[in-house]
Short mmCIF file of C-alpha atoms in Angstrom, two decimals:
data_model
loop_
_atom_site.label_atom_id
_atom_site.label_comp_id
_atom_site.label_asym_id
_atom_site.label_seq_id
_atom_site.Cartn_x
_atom_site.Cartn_y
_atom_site.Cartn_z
CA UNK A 1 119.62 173.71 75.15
CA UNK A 2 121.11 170.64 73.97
CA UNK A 3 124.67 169.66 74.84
CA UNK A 4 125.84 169.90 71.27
CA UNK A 5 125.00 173.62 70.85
CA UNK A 6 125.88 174.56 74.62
CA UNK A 7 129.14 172.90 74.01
CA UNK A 8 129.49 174.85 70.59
CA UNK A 9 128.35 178.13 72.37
CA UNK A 10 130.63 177.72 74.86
CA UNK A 11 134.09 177.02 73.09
CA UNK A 12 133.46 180.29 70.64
CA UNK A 13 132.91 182.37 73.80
CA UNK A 14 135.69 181.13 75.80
CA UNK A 15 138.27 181.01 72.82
CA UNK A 16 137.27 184.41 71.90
CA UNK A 17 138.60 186.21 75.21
CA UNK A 18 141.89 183.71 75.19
CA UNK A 19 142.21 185.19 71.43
CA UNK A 20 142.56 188.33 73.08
CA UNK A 21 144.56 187.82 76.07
CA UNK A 22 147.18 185.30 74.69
CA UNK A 23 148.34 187.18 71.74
CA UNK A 24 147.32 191.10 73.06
CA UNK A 25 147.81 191.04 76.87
CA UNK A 26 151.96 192.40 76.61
CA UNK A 27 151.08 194.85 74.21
CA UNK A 28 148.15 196.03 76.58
CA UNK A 29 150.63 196.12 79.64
CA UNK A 30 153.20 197.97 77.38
CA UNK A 31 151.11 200.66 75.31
CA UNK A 32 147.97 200.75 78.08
CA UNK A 33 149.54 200.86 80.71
CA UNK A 34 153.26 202.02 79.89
CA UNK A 35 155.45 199.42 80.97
CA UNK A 36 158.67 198.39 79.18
CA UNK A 37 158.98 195.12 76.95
CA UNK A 38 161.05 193.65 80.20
CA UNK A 39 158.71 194.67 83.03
CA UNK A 40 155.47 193.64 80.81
CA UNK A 41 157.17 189.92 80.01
CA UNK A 42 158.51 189.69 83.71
CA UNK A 43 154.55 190.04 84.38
CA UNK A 44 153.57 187.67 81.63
CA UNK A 45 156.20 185.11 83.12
CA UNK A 46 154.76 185.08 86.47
CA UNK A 47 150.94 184.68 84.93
CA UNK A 48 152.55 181.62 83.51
CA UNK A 49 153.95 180.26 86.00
CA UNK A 50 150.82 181.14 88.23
CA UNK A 51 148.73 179.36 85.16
CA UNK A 52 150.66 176.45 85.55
CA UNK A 53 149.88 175.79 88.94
CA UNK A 54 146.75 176.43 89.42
CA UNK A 55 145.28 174.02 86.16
CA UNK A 56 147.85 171.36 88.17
CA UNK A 57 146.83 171.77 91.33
CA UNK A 58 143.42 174.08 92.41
CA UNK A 59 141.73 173.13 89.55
CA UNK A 60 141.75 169.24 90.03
CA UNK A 61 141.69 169.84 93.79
CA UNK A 62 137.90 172.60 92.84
CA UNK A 63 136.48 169.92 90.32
CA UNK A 64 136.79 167.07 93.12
CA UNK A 65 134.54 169.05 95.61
CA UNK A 66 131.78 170.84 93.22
CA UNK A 67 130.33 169.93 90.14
CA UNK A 68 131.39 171.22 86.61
CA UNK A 69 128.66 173.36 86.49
CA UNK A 70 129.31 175.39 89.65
CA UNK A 71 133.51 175.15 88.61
CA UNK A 72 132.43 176.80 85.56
CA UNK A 73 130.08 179.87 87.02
CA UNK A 74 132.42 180.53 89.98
CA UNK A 75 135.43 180.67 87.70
CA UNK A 76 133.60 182.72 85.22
CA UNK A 77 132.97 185.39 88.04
CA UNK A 78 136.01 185.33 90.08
CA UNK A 79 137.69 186.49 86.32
CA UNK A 80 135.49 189.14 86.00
CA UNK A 81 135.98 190.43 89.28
CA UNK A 82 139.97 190.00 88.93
CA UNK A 83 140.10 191.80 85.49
CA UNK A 84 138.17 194.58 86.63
CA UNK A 85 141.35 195.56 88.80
CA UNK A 86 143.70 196.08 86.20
CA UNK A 87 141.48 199.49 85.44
CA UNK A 88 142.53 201.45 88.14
CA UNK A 89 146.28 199.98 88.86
CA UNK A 90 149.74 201.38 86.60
CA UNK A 91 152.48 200.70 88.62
CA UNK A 92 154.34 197.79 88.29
CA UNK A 93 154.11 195.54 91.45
CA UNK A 94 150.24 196.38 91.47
CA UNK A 95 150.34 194.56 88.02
CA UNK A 96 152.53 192.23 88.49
CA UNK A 97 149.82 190.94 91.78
CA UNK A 98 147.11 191.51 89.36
CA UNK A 99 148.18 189.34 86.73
CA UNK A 100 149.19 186.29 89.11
CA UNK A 101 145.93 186.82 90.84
CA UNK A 102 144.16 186.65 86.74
CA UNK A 103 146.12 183.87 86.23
CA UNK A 104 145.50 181.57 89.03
CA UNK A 105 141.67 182.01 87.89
CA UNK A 106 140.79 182.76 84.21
CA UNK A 107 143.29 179.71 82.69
CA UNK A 108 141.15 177.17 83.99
CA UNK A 109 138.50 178.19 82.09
CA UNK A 110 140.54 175.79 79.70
CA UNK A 111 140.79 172.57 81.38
CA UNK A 112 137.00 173.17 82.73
CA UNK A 113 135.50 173.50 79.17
CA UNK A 114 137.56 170.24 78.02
CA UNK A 115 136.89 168.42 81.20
CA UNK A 116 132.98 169.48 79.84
CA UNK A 117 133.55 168.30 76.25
CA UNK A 118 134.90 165.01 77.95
CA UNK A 119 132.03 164.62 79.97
CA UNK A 120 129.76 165.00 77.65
CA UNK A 121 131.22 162.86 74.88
CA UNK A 122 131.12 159.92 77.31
CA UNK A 123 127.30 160.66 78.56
CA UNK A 124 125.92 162.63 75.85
CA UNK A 125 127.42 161.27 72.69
CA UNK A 126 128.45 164.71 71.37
CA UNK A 127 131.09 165.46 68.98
CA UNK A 128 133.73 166.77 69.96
CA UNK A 129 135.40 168.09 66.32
CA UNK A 130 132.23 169.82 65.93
CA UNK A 131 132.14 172.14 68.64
CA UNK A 132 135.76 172.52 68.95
CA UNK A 133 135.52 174.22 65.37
CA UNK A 134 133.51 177.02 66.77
CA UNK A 135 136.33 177.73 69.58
CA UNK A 136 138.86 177.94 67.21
CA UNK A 137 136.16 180.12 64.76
CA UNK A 138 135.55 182.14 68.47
CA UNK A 139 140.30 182.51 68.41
CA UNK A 140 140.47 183.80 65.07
CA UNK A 141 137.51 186.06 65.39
CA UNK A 142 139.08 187.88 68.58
CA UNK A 143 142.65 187.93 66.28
CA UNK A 144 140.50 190.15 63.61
CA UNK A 145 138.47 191.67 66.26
CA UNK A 146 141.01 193.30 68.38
CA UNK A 147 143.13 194.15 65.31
CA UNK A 148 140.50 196.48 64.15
CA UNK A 149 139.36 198.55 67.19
CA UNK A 150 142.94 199.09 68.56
CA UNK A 151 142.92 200.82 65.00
CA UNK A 152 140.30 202.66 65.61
CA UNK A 153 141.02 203.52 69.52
CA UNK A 154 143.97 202.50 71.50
CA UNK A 155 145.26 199.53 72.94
CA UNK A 156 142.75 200.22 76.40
CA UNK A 157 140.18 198.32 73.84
CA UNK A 158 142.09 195.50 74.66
CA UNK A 159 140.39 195.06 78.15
CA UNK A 160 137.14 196.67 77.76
CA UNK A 161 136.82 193.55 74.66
CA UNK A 162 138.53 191.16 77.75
CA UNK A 163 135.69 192.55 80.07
CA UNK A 164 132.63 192.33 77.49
CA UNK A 165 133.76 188.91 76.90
CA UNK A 166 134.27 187.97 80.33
CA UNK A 167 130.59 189.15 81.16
CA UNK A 168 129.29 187.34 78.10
CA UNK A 169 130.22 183.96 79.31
CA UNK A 170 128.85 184.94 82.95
CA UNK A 171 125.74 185.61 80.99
CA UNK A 172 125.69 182.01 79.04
CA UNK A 173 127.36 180.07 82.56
CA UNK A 174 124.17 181.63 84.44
CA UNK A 175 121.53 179.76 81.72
CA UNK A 176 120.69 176.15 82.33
CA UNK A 177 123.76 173.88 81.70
CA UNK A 178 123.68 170.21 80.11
CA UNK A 179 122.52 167.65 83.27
CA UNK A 180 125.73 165.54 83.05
CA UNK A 181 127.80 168.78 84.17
CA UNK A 182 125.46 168.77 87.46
CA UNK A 183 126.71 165.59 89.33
CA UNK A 184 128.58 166.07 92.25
CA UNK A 185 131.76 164.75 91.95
CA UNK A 186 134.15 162.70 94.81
CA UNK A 187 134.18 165.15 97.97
CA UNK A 188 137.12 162.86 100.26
CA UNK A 189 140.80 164.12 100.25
CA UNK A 190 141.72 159.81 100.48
CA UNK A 191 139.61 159.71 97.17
CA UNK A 192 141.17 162.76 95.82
CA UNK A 193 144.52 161.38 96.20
CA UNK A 194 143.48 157.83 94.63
CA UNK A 195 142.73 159.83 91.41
CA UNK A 196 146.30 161.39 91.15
CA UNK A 197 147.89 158.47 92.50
CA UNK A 198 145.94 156.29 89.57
CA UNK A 199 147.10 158.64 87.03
CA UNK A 200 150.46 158.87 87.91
CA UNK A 201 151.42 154.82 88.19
CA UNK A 202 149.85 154.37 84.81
CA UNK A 203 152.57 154.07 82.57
CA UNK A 204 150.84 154.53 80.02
CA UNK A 205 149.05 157.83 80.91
CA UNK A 206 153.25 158.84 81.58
CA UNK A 207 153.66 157.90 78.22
CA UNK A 208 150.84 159.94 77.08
CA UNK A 209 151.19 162.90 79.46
CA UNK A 210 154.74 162.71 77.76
CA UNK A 211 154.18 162.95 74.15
CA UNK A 212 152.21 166.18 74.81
CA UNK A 213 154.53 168.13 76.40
CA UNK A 214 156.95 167.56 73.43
CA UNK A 215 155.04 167.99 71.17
CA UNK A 216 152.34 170.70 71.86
CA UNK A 217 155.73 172.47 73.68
CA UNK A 218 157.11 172.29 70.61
CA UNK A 219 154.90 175.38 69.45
CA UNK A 220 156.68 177.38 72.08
CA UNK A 221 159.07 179.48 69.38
CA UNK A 222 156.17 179.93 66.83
CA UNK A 223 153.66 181.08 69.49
CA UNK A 224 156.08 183.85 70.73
CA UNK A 225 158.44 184.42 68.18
CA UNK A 226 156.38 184.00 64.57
CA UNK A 227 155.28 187.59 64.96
CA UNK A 228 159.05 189.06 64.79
CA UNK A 229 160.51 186.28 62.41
CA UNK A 230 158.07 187.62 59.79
CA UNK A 231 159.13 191.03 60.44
CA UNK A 232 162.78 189.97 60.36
CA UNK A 233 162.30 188.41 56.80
CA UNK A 234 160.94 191.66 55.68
CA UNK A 235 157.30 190.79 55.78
CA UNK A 236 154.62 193.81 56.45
CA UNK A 237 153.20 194.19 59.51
CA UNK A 238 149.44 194.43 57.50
CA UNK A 239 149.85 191.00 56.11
CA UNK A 240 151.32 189.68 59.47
CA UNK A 241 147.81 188.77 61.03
CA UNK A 242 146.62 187.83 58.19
CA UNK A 243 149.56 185.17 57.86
CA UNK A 244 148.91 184.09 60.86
CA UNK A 245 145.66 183.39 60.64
CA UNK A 246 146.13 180.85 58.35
CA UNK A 247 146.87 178.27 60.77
CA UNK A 248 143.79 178.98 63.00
CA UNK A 249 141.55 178.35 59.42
CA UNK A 250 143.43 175.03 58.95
CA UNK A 251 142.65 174.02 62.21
CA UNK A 252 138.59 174.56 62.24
CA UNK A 253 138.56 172.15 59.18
CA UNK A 254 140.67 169.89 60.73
CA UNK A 255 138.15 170.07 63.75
CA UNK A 256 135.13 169.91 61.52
CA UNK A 257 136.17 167.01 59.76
CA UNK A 258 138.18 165.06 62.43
CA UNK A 259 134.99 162.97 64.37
CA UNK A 260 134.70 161.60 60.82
CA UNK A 261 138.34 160.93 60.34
CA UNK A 262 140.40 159.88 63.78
CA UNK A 263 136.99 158.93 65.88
CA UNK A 264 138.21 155.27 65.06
CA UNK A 265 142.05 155.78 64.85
CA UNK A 266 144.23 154.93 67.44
CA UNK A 267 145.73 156.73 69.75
CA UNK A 268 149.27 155.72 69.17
CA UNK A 269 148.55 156.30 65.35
CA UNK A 270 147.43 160.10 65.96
CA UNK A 271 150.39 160.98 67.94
CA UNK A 272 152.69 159.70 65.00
CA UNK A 273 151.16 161.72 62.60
CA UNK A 274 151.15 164.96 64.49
CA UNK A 275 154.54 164.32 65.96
CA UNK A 276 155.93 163.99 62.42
CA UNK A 277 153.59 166.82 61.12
CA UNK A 278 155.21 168.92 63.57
CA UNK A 279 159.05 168.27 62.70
CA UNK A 280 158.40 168.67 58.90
CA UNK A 281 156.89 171.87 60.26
CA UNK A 282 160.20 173.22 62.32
CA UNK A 283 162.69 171.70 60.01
CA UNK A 284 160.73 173.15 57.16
CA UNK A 285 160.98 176.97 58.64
CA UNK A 286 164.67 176.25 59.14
CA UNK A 287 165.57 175.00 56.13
CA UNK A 288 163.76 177.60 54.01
CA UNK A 289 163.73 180.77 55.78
CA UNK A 290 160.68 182.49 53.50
CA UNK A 291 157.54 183.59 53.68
CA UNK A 292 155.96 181.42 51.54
CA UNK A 293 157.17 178.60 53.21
CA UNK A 294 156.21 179.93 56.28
CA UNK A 295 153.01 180.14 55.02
CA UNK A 296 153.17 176.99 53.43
CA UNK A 297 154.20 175.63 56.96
CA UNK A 298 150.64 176.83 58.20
CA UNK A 299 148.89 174.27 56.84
CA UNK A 300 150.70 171.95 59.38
CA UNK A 301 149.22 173.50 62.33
CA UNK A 302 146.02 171.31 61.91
CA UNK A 303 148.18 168.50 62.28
CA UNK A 304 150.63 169.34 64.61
CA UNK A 305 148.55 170.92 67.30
CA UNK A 306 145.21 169.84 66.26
CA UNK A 307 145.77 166.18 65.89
CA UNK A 308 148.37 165.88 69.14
CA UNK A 309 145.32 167.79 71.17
CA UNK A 310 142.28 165.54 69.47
CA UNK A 311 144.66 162.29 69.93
CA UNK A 312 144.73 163.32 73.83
CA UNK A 313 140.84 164.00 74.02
CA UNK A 314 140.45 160.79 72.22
CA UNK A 315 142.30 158.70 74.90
CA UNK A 316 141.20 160.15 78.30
CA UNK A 317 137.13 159.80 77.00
CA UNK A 318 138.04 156.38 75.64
CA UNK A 319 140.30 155.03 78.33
CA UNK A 320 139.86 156.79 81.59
CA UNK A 321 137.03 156.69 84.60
CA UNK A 322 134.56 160.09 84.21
CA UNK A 323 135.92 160.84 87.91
CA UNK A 324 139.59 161.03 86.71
CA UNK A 325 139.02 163.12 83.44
CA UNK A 326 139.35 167.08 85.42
CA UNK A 327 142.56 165.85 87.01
CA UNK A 328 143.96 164.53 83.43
CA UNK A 329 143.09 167.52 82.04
CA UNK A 330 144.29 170.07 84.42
CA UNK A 331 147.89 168.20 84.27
CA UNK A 332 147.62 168.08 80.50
CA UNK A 333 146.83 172.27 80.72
CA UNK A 334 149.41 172.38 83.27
CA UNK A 335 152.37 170.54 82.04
CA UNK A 336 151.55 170.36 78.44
CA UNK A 337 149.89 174.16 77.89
CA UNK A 338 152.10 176.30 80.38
CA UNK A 339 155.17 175.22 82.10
CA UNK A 340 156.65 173.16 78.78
CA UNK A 341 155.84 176.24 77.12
CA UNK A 342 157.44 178.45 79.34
CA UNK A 343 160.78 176.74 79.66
CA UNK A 344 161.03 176.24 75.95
CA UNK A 345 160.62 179.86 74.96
CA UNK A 346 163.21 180.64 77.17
CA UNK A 347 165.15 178.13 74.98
CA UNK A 348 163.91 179.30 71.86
CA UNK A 349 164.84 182.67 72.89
CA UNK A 350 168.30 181.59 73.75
CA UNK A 351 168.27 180.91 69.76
CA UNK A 352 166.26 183.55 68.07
CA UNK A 353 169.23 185.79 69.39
CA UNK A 354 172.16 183.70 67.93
CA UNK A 355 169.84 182.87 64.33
CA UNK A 356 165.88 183.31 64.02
CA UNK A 357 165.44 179.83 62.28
CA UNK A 358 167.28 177.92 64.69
CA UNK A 359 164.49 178.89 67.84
CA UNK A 360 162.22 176.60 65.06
CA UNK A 361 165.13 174.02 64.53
CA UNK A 362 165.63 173.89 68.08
CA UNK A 363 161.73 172.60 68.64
CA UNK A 364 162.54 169.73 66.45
CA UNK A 365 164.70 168.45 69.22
CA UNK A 366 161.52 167.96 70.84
CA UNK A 367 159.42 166.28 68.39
CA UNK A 368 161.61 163.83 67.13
CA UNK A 369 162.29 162.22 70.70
CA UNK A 370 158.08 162.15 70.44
CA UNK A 371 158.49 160.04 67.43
CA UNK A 372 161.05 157.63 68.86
CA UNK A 373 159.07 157.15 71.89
CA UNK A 374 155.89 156.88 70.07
CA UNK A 375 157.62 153.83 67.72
CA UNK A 376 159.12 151.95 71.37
CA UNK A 377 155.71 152.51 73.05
CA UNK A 378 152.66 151.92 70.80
CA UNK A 379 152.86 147.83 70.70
CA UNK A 380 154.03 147.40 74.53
CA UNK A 381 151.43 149.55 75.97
CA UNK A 382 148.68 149.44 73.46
CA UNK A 383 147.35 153.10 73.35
#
């Protein structure tokens, strides 16, 4: 199979089951398995946290002793196996060890399938746009998917879709995998800590690393709170998902098209643009508390996460060393996809209880330091 379509493959199948567990997995917990709002997102908090170190630590520490190809199969498995023990388990504490054992496992299926598209744009000349599309085709799918069987069923769907899923992508990992993913990485714990140690006194990685986690954090209030503010401004709960899918649309075509648009951009240019995509976007919600401007406000998402996540793919192909590129992106999954996350929905929950429209406010307060830096940075360190 040739890297472009096993790349393509690959991100629908993988974004399909984190289209089910990232929006469904605390309504699971709380109709499935009959936990309260407060146990189930005591649970989800730990995952997080769980998440969060293992795509910053095990997953750099895995990817510098086997190859990507063996990462990706054991990984694969080792999710399977841990999902299968929600089935029998209700209470609790049994759930609560369930999910941090999920968590430490299945989230760096994330960082593994970048680290892949990485890989193979440097060796194989793929595009990256191009197969990204389909993972984002594979999120929106699982949003429509799950909608309609837990319709037709219950919310138990919810994992038997997980498991299906799971065992799908056990099914394509177990297939022949794209050569470059087959070389055997640095094995030494002195080399190992070069890596880190190289990323880390790079001021301009810093710089990068630090214009994520504003701004991709920065989604923190619409990824857990854009369900109830449309409910709270009187929207109905049939046109909710539908709403909400808008985004995911906007960013395939901004995935399709952006090889051909940003391939030769720079860096410092894309960051710009998404950081002040995304504080038109918060300051927009705020300032016109509607639907239609929420919807409006949709459009954005191709710009404020897709652009700020292409504009760090962009720079670790183009700038760093093939051995350094899992580390990179298990601190960007880490840092920029979990624990900046967490701590601002705490903050943007903080908010949403005084006024709904200032948790979206309140991420501007991230993006607009993102701008400044951006502006103080761009000539000085030439990214």
């Amino acid at each position: 199979m040739k890297s472009q379509k096993w790349l393509s493959i690959n991100f629908f199948t993988f974004f399909f089951t984190w289209g089910v567990f990232m929006p469904y997995w605390t309504g699971y917990l709380t109709n499935a398995k009959g936990l309260s709002v407060t146990s189930a997102s005591i649970i989800m908090g730990a995952g997080m946290l769980a998440r969060a170190f293992s795509t910053f630590a095990l997953f750099p520490r895995a990817t510098s002793k086997y190859s990507m190809q063996k990462v990706l199969r054991l990984l694969a498995l080792l999710s399977f196996a841990a999902l299968v023990l929600y089935i029998p388990f209700n209470s609790f504490y049994s759930l609560l060890t369930i999910t941090v054992l999920f968590s430490l496992i299945y989230p760096n299926l994330l960082p593994a399938m970048e680290s892949s598209a990485s890989i193979l744009m440097q060796k194989d000349k793929v595009h990256y746009g191009k197969s990204r599309s389909f993972g984002s085709v594979g999120f929106m799918v699982a949003l429509l998917f799950i909608g309609g069987v837990t319709a037709i069923w219950d919310e138990q769907a919810i994992l038997w879709t997980m498991l299906a899923a799971l065992a799908i992508i056990m099914l394509t990992y177990s297939r022949p995998m794209p050569a470059s993913l087959s070389e055997i990485p640095l094995r030494t714990t002195k080399e190992n800590s070069v890596k880190w140690k190289e990323l880390f006194t790079s001021k301009q990685f810093i710089i990068i690393l630090t214009l994520t986690v504003l701004i991709q954090g920065s989604h923190a209030s619409y990824n857990n709170y854009g369900f109830i503010y449309l409910q709270d401004i009187g929207v109905n709960s049939l046109y909710i998902g539908i709403i909400l899918n808008v985004a995911v649309i906007f960013e395939i075509v901004f995935f399709l098209i952006a090889d051909k648009l940003f391939s030769s951009k720079k860096v410092s240019w894309m960051f710009l643009l998404a950081g002040i995509g995304a504080t038109i976007r918060w300051i927009g919600i705020y300032l016109f508390p509607s639907v239609w401007m929420f919807i409006l406000t949709q459009a954005l998402h191709s710009v404020s996460f897709g652009v700020a996540h292409y504009a760090f793919i962009q720079y670790i192909s183009r700038t760093l060393d093939k051995r350094l590129i899992p580390a990179a992106q298990g601190i960007y999954a880490a840092l920029s996809m979990s624990l900046s996350s967490a701590v601002l929905t705490l903050a943007g929950g903080y908010l949403y209880d005084i006024e709904p429209k200032l948790a979206f406010l309140g991420m501007a307060f991230c993006t607009v330091p993102a701008i400044i830096l951006i502006v103080l940075s761009r000539k000085k360190f030439s990214y």
